[in-house]
Coordinates of C-alpha atoms and ligand atoms in Angstrom, one line a residue:
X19 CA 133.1 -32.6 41.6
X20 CA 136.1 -30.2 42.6
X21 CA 138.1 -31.6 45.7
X22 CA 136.3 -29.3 48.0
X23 CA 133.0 -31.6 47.2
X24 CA 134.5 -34.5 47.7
X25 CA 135.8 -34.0 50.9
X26 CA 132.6 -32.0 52.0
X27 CA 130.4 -35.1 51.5
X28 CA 133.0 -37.1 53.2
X29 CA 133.1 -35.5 56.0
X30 CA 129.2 -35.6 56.7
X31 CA 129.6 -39.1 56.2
X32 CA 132.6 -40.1 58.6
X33 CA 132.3 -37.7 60.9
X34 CA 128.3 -36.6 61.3
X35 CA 126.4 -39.8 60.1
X36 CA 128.1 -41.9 61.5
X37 CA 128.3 -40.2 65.2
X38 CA 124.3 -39.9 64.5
X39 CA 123.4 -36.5 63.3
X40 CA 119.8 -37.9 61.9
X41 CA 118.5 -34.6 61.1
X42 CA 118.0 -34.4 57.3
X43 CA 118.0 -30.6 57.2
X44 CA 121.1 -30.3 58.7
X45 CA 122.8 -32.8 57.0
X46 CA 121.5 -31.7 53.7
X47 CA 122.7 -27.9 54.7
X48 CA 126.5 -29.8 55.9
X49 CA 126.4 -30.8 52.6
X50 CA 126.2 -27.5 50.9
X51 CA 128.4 -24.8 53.2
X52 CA 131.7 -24.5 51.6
X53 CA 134.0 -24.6 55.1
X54 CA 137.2 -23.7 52.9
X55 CA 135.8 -20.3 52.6
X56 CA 135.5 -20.0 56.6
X57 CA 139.2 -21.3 57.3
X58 CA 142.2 -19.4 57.1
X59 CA 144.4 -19.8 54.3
X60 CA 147.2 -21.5 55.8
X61 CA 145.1 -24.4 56.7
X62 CA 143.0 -24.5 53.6
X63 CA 143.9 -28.2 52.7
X64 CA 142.4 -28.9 56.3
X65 CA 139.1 -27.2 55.9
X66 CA 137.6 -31.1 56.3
X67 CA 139.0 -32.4 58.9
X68 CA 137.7 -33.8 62.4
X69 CA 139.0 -30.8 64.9
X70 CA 138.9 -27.1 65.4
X71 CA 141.4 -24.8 63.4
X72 CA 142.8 -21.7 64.8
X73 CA 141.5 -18.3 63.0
X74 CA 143.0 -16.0 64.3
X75 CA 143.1 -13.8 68.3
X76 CA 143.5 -16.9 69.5
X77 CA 140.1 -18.3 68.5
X78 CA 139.2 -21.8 66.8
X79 CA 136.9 -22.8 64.0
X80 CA 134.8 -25.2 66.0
X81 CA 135.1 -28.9 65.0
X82 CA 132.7 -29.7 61.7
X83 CA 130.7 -32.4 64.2
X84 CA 130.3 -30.4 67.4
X85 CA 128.8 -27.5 65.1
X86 CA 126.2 -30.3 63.4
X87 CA 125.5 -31.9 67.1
X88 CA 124.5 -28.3 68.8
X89 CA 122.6 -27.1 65.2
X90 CA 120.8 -30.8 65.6
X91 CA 120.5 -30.5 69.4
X92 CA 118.2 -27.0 69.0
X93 CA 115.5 -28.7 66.9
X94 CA 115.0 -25.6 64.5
X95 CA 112.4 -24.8 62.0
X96 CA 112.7 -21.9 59.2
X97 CA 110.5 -19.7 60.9
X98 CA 112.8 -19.2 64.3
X99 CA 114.4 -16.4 65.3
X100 CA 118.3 -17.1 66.9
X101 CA 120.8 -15.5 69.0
X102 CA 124.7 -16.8 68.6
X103 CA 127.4 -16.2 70.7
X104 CA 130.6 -16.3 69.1
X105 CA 130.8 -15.5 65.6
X106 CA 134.3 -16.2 64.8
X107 CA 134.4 -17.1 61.3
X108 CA 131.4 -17.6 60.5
X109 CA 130.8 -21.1 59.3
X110 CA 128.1 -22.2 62.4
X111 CA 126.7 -18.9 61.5
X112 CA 126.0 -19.8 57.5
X113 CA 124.6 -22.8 59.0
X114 CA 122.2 -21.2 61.0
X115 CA 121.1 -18.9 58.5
X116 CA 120.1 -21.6 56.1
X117 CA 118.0 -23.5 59.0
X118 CA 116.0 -20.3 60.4
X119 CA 114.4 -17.5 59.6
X120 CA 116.8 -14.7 61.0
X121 CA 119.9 -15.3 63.0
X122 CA 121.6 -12.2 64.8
X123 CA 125.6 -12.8 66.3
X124 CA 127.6 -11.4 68.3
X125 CA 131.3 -11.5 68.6
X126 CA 134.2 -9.6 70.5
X127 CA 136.9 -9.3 68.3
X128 CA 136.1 -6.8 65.6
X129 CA 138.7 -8.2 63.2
X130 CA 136.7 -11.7 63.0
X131 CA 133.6 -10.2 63.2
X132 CA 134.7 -8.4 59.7
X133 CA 135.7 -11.3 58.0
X134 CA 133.0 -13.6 58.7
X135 CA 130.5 -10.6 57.6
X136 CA 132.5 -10.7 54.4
X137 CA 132.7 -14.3 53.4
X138 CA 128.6 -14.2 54.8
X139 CA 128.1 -11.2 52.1
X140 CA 130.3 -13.4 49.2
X141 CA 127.8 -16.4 50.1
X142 CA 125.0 -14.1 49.4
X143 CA 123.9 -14.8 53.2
X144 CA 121.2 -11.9 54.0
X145 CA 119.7 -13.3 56.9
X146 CA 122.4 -12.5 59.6
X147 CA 123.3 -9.6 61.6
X148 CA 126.6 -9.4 63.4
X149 CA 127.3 -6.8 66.5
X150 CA 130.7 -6.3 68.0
X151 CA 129.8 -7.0 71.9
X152 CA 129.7 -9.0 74.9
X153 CA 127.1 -11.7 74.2
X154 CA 127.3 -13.3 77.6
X155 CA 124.4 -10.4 78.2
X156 CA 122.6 -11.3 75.1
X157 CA 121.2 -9.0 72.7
X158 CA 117.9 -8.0 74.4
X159 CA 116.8 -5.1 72.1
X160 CA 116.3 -8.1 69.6
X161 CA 115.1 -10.8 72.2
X162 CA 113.1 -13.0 72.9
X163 CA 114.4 -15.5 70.5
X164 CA 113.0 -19.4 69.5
X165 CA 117.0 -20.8 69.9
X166 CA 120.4 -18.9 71.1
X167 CA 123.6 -21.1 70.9
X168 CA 126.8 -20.5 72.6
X169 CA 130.3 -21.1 70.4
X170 CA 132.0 -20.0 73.6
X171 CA 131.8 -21.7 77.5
X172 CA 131.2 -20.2 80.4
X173 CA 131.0 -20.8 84.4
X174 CA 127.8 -21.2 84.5
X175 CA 124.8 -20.2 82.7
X176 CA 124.5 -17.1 82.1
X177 CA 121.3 -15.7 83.6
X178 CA 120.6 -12.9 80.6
X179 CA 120.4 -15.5 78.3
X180 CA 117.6 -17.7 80.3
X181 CA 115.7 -14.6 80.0
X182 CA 115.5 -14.1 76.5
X183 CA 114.2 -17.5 75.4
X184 CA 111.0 -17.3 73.9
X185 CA 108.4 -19.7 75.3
X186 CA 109.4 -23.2 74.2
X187 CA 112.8 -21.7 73.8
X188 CA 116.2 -23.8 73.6
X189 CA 119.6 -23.0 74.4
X190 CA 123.1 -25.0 74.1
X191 CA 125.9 -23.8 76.2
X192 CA 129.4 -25.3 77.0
X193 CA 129.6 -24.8 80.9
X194 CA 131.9 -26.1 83.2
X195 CA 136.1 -25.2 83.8
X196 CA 138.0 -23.0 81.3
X197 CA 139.1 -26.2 79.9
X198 CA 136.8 -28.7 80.1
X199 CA 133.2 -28.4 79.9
X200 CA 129.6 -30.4 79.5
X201 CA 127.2 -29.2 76.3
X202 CA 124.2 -28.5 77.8
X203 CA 120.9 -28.0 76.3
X204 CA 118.2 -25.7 78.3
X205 CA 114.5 -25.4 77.2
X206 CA 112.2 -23.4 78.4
X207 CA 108.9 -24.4 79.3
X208 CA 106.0 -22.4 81.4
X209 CA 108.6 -20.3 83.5
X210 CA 110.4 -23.7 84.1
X211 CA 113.8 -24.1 82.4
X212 CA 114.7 -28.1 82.0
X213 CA 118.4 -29.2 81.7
X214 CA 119.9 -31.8 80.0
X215 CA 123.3 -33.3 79.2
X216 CA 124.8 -33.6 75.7
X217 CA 128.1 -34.4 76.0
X218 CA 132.0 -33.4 77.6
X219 CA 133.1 -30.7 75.2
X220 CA 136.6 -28.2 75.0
X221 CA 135.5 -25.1 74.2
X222 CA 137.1 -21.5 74.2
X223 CA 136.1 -19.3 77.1
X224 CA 133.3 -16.7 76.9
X225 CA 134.9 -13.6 78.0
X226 CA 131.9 -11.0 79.2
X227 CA 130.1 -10.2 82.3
X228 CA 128.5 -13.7 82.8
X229 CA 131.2 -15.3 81.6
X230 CA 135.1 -15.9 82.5
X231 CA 136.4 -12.1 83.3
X232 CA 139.9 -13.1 81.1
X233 CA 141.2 -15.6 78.8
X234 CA 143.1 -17.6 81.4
Ligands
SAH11 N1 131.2 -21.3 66.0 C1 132.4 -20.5 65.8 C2 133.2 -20.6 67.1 C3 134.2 -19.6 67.2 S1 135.2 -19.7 68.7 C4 133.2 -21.0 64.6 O1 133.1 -22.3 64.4 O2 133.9 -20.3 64.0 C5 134.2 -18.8 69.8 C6 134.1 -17.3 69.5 O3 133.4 -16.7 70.6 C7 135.4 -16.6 69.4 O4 135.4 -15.9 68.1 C8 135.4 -15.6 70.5 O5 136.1 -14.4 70.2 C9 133.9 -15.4 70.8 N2 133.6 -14.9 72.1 C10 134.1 -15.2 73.3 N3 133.5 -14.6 74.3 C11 132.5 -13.8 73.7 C12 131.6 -12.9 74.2 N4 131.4 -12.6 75.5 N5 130.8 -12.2 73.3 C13 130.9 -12.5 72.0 N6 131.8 -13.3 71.5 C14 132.6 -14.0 72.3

């Protein structure tokens, strides 16, 4: 096994199974996306490790765990249709696409949104289509979807994306301060929307219409 390997299967075991991600599809998908080719090169040798990385306009590679928690958290099966907020690199993307059926992103910076498409295209990824735009709206020519997850927090949830859950529908969204928020997981269920708590989170702020209005 190359070094890559290595540290890819130890980091699903010290930092996923044993923080309980039970899901065998998402650990068995953990163990296959190749993270080094979502990080930039300066921090290459840290492509395994237990935080977030910078990537770039001041955004963050999301922390290997918190990525597997919110995949885990949306309970998804191959034939759902998903919504992500926040591209970035990519790597929560990949993941997505080799849970569901098609997953459709959106992110503001056009310069990330370029390189994840590449290192998407290099992994032979055909599932995934990104848009440069505010997600905080959603994407509601392509709605309703099965599952949306937001990379990025926000005040409070925003309302657009209530609305374009499918029945049975699940979203996960940081909400709370710019920094400090709780994970929260929304389902919707006959017209009702039930709410529950993950965990406290960091995230970087949703900048959009039903988001924060800047970065600070
Ligand atoms: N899961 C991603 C997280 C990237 S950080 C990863 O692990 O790489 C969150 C991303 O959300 C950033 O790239 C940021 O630019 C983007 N973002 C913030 N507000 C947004 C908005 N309103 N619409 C689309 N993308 C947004």
């Amino acid at each position: 096994m190359n070094n890559f390997n290595v540290l890819r299967t130890k980091m699903v075991e010290q930092q996923l199974i044993s923080r309980g991600i039970r899901d065998k599809r998402t650990l068995d998908i953990f163990r296959k996306v190749p993270r080094e080719l979502f990080v930039d090169d300066k921090y290459l040798d840290n492509s395994y490790e237990d935080h977030p990385l910078p990537i770039g306009n001041g955004q963050t590679i999301s922390q290997p765990y918190i990525v597997a928690l919110m995949t885990e958290s949306l309970l998804l099966s191959p034939a759902d249709k998903v919504l992500e907020i926040g591209t970035g690199s990519g790597y929560q993307t990949a993941i997505l696409a080799m849970m569901c059926r098609e997953v459709y992103s959106i992110e503001r910076f056009p310069e990330l949104a370029k390189k994840a498409q590449k290192v998407l295209g290099d992994l032979e990824i055909k599932n995934v289509t990104v848009k440069i735009a505010d997600g905080s709206i959603g994407w509601e020519e392509q709605a309703p979807f099965d599952a949306i997850l937001a990379g990025a927090s926000a005040p409070k949830v925003p309302e657009p994306l209530l609305e374009q859950l499918n029945e049975n529908g699940r979203l996960v969204i940081p909400v709370g301060s710019m920094y400090s928020q709780t994970l929260l997981k929304l389902v919707k269920k006959g017209g009702v929307v039930e709410r529950k708590e993950i965990c406290g989170c960091v995230f970087v702020p949703m900048v959009g219409e039903y988001g924060w209005t800047n970065e600070r």
